[in-house]
Amino acid sequence: MKKLKGIGASDGIAVAKVYLFVQPDLSFKRINVADIDQEKARFEAALRASTNDLKAIRKKAAQLLKEVEAQVFDAHLMILADPVMTDEIKAKIQEEKVNAESALKDITGGYIKIFENMDDNVYMKDRAADIRDVTKRILAHLLGVTLPDMTMIDKEVVVIAHDLAPSDTAQLNCKFVKAFVTDIGGSTSHSVIMAKSLEIPAIVGVNNITSLVKAEDFIAVNGNTGEVLINPTSVEKEKFLAAGKKFLAKKAEWDLLKDAKTVTLDGKYFELAANIGTPKDIASVIDKGAESIGLYRTEFLYMKAADFPTEEDQFNAYKSVLKDMNKRSVIVRTMDIGGDKKLPYFHLKEEINPFLGFRALRISISKTGQKMFRTQLRALLRASIYGKLRIMFPMVALLQEFRTAKAIYEEEKTKLLTEKIPVSEDIQIGIMVEIPAAAVIADRFAKEVDFLSIGTNDLIQYAMAADRMNEQVSNLYQPYNPAILRLIKQVIDAGHKEGKWVGMCGEMAADQIAVPLLIGMSLDEFSMSATSILKTRSLIKRLDTKKMEELVDQALNKSDTAEEVIALVQKYLIVP
Ligand code: PEP
Ligand code: MG
């Protein structure tokens, strides 16, 4: 048995077999072959095996994902069925007497180069990516190694990976994937946020877990504490299972608060909202007692599709969320692509610092992204009549960016109205405060926006200069640092001074140490993963606002460090 510790990022306990999601070594040597016919036969066998793989994956994907997502595999099958390229590979084996691996790499490499160099043609660049994928699959068969594929998981496992991109997490089938553990990553990375909404435990930053486990190992994980046990003894396994039961009992207690109002001991009401990534999340949002949607991350709609979602696709998604929420407010964030969220069909230049780069609203109001932005705004405006819509712009640094985005919004609204398409009269427009520059001049923003929502996931990383995805600086990623707390209070006060409401949609809104402080600062709305709502409601019901105001004063003005703040909160939470 081996004990490891990482960052417990999504709550819950799981014990299951390991599924190693690690790309195998596909290196090979270029050699000359004597038996050409045998080499060609070897290549053809690899081709057939790849076709069979892809047919099976295609079938599975169609069951698990949407038809458009499954269609990616049709493109791969078409490449395999195209005789031009495969004949060229066989001809190369014949003429140069080289092994199939080399012939394959040479020929497909040539095609990839041609497609990639076709300037800004997105379609051709996609073809290059498809050929690369297919080449990898044939190569794996030639080398006798297996490519991991999460859509094919059909028994209970804990996924172990170096890292998971949000697009990987989007493919997790939580019927079988009981948890995931990664070598790297931080507690607010998007894969973790998705794990929370799927209610699967996640542990990140376990250093070299991928090199410590083997495919046949058993693993026990505790997402609440960050503990990981490889091949636990039966005693340890029982301990984990017992902790799992206890956690479920606690959850059952919180479940009783589903229809309760979120009021403090002294009767002050706070709004608890949910963060969602897709319209499918609504059922669990309502089930978990959320009063509204505080953040709809629309980029997942873009990430799950094979091409830009059309105005109609988006309209349907927004309409269904607004209708399902039945007049409760829904804050839709315009797309936040960039950073760790990439689109395979939208080619952005490689950047050294993508989190500080061309992303979110910066793309939306640019020449490159404006068309996409206008489509999204039209879809939102058309859907607005089905509920209570609020629109929020991400990654705003400058007042001018907000003004430009708002002007584009007004233009699209006017266009629709002249087309006689109805639009709601009650749409609020706000911004996310996630760049320190915007937080510092929140008083100016507050005069122009309808609301402010603090995005602490990014605000903390930018204010502390500590990458939210990097476990090596996770000690600097400090939500309770007095510097961060002062920044947050400043934003809340600035909003209130102008009569605007202020919310928070970063993970900090559900952090059990931060919540008492945020209550003391009079934050109006707390938006979080749906799975954290009842836990947070239970906590808020035990707090007294006057006492929490006193706590805030102590934390902001008399504490030097995050550790001191934690100790202070804990002292205030002990009921005498
Ligand atoms: C944030 O930055 O706090 C936020 C909610 O947005 P995201 O996590 O999607 O960057
Ligand atoms: Mg953000």
PDB file of N, CA and C and ligand atoms in Angstrom, residues 190 193 295 297 299 333 336 341 355 359-360 394-395 432-435 454-459 461-462 468 505-506, ligand 2:
ATOM      1  N   HIS A 190     -10.672  24.259 -14.373  1.00  0.00           N
ATOM      2  CA  HIS A 190     -12.015  23.983 -14.880  1.00  0.00           C
ATOM      3  C   HIS A 190     -12.399  22.516 -14.823  1.00  0.00           C
ATOM      4  N   ILE A 193     -13.869  22.123 -11.475  1.00  0.00           N
ATOM      5  CA  ILE A 193     -15.195  22.745 -11.398  1.00  0.00           C
ATOM      6  C   ILE A 193     -16.229  21.818 -12.031  1.00  0.00           C
ATOM      7  N   LEU A 295     -24.080  31.893 -12.659  1.00  0.00           N
ATOM      8  CA  LEU A 295     -23.066  31.834 -13.719  1.00  0.00           C
ATOM      9  C   LEU A 295     -23.358  30.650 -14.629  1.00  0.00           C
ATOM     10  N   ARG A 297     -21.679  29.101 -17.666  1.00  0.00           N
ATOM     11  CA  ARG A 297     -20.436  29.181 -18.449  1.00  0.00           C
ATOM     12  C   ARG A 297     -20.726  28.708 -19.871  1.00  0.00           C
ATOM     13  N   GLU A 299     -19.169  28.790 -22.573  1.00  0.00           N
ATOM     14  CA  GLU A 299     -18.102  28.257 -23.436  1.00  0.00           C
ATOM     15  C   GLU A 299     -18.179  26.733 -23.574  1.00  0.00           C
ATOM     16  N   ARG A 333     -22.988  34.106 -18.836  1.00  0.00           N
ATOM     17  CA  ARG A 333     -21.711  34.764 -19.130  1.00  0.00           C
ATOM     18  C   ARG A 333     -21.411  34.569 -20.607  1.00  0.00           C
ATOM     19  N   ASP A 336     -16.160  32.540 -22.691  1.00  0.00           N
ATOM     20  CA  ASP A 336     -14.865  32.791 -22.043  1.00  0.00           C
ATOM     21  C   ASP A 336     -13.855  31.767 -22.578  1.00  0.00           C
ATOM     22  N   LYS A 341      -9.312  26.880 -21.794  1.00  0.00           N
ATOM     23  CA  LYS A 341     -10.468  26.401 -22.567  1.00  0.00           C
ATOM     24  C   LYS A 341     -10.261  26.700 -24.045  1.00  0.00           C
ATOM     25  N   PHE A 355      -3.363  32.525 -19.997  1.00  0.00           N
ATOM     26  CA  PHE A 355      -4.269  33.113 -19.005  1.00  0.00           C
ATOM     27  C   PHE A 355      -4.194  34.638 -18.986  1.00  0.00           C
ATOM     28  N   ARG A 359      -8.235  36.224 -24.691  1.00  0.00           N
ATOM     29  CA  ARG A 359      -9.302  35.346 -24.210  1.00  0.00           C
ATOM     30  C   ARG A 359     -10.569  36.138 -23.887  1.00  0.00           C
ATOM     31  N   ALA A 360     -11.641  35.384 -23.715  1.00  0.00           N
ATOM     32  CA  ALA A 360     -12.917  35.925 -23.241  1.00  0.00           C
ATOM     33  C   ALA A 360     -13.363  37.174 -23.993  1.00  0.00           C
ATOM     34  N   PRO A 394     -17.092  38.481 -19.246  1.00  0.00           N
ATOM     35  CA  PRO A 394     -15.927  38.002 -18.478  1.00  0.00           C
ATOM     36  C   PRO A 394     -14.641  38.751 -18.815  1.00  0.00           C
ATOM     37  N   MET A 395     -13.695  38.749 -17.904  1.00  0.00           N
ATOM     38  CA  MET A 395     -12.346  39.282 -18.141  1.00  0.00           C
ATOM     39  C   MET A 395     -12.344  40.741 -18.601  1.00  0.00           C
ATOM     40  N   MET A 432     -17.961  40.567 -14.783  1.00  0.00           N
ATOM     41  CA  MET A 432     -17.247  39.795 -13.779  1.00  0.00           C
ATOM     42  C   MET A 432     -16.080  40.651 -13.335  1.00  0.00           C
ATOM     43  N   VAL A 433     -15.866  40.709 -12.036  1.00  0.00           N
ATOM     44  CA  VAL A 433     -14.686  41.416 -11.547  1.00  0.00           C
ATOM     45  C   VAL A 433     -13.668  40.331 -11.240  1.00  0.00           C
ATOM     46  N   GLU A 434     -12.771  40.110 -12.180  1.00  0.00           N
ATOM     47  CA  GLU A 434     -11.778  39.038 -12.000  1.00  0.00           C
ATOM     48  C   GLU A 434     -10.377  39.507 -12.356  1.00  0.00           C
ATOM     49  N   ILE A 435     -10.277  40.771 -12.770  1.00  0.00           N
ATOM     50  CA  ILE A 435      -8.954  41.348 -13.037  1.00  0.00           C
ATOM     51  C   ILE A 435      -8.751  42.430 -11.980  1.00  0.00           C
ATOM     52  N   ILE A 454     -18.066  38.891  -8.598  1.00  0.00           N
ATOM     53  CA  ILE A 454     -16.618  38.746  -8.376  1.00  0.00           C
ATOM     54  C   ILE A 454     -16.175  37.332  -8.759  1.00  0.00           C
ATOM     55  N   GLY A 455     -15.273  37.258  -9.707  1.00  0.00           N
ATOM     56  CA  GLY A 455     -14.753  35.957 -10.160  1.00  0.00           C
ATOM     57  C   GLY A 455     -13.439  35.695  -9.442  1.00  0.00           C
ATOM     58  N   THR A 456     -13.554  35.105  -8.253  1.00  0.00           N
ATOM     59  CA  THR A 456     -12.347  34.961  -7.435  1.00  0.00           C
ATOM     60  C   THR A 456     -11.357  33.938  -7.993  1.00  0.00           C
ATOM     61  N   ASN A 457     -11.838  32.994  -8.805  1.00  0.00           N
ATOM     62  CA  ASN A 457     -10.895  31.990  -9.325  1.00  0.00           C
ATOM     63  C   ASN A 457      -9.755  32.691 -10.055  1.00  0.00           C
ATOM     64  N   ASP A 458     -10.138  33.648 -10.891  1.00  0.00           N
ATOM     65  CA  ASP A 458      -9.110  34.393 -11.609  1.00  0.00           C
ATOM     66  C   ASP A 458      -8.574  35.562 -10.783  1.00  0.00           C
ATOM     67  N   LEU A 459      -9.461  36.244 -10.071  1.00  0.00           N
ATOM     68  CA  LEU A 459      -9.003  37.424  -9.312  1.00  0.00           C
ATOM     69  C   LEU A 459      -7.848  37.057  -8.370  1.00  0.00           C
ATOM     70  N   GLN A 461      -5.732  34.510  -8.651  1.00  0.00           N
ATOM     71  CA  GLN A 461      -4.488  34.167  -9.359  1.00  0.00           C
ATOM     72  C   GLN A 461      -3.794  35.415  -9.908  1.00  0.00           C
ATOM     73  N   TYR A 462      -4.588  36.389 -10.367  1.00  0.00           N
ATOM     74  CA  TYR A 462      -3.953  37.598 -10.903  1.00  0.00           C
ATOM     75  C   TYR A 462      -3.405  38.489  -9.779  1.00  0.00           C
ATOM     76  N   ARG A 468      -3.614  29.503 -11.084  1.00  0.00           N
ATOM     77  CA  ARG A 468      -4.614  28.669 -10.410  1.00  0.00           C
ATOM     78  C   ARG A 468      -4.504  27.201 -10.791  1.00  0.00           C
ATOM     79  N   CYS A 505     -19.027  34.551  -8.081  1.00  0.00           N
ATOM     80  CA  CYS A 505     -19.274  33.276  -8.763  1.00  0.00           C
ATOM     81  C   CYS A 505     -18.014  32.421  -8.831  1.00  0.00           C
ATOM     82  N   GLY A 506     -16.965  32.829  -8.132  1.00  0.00           N
ATOM     83  CA  GLY A 506     -15.775  31.984  -8.047  1.00  0.00           C
ATOM     84  C   GLY A 506     -15.980  30.940  -6.958  1.00  0.00           C
TER      85      GLY A 506
HETATM   86 MG    MG B   2     -12.644  33.545 -14.691  1.00  0.00          MG
END
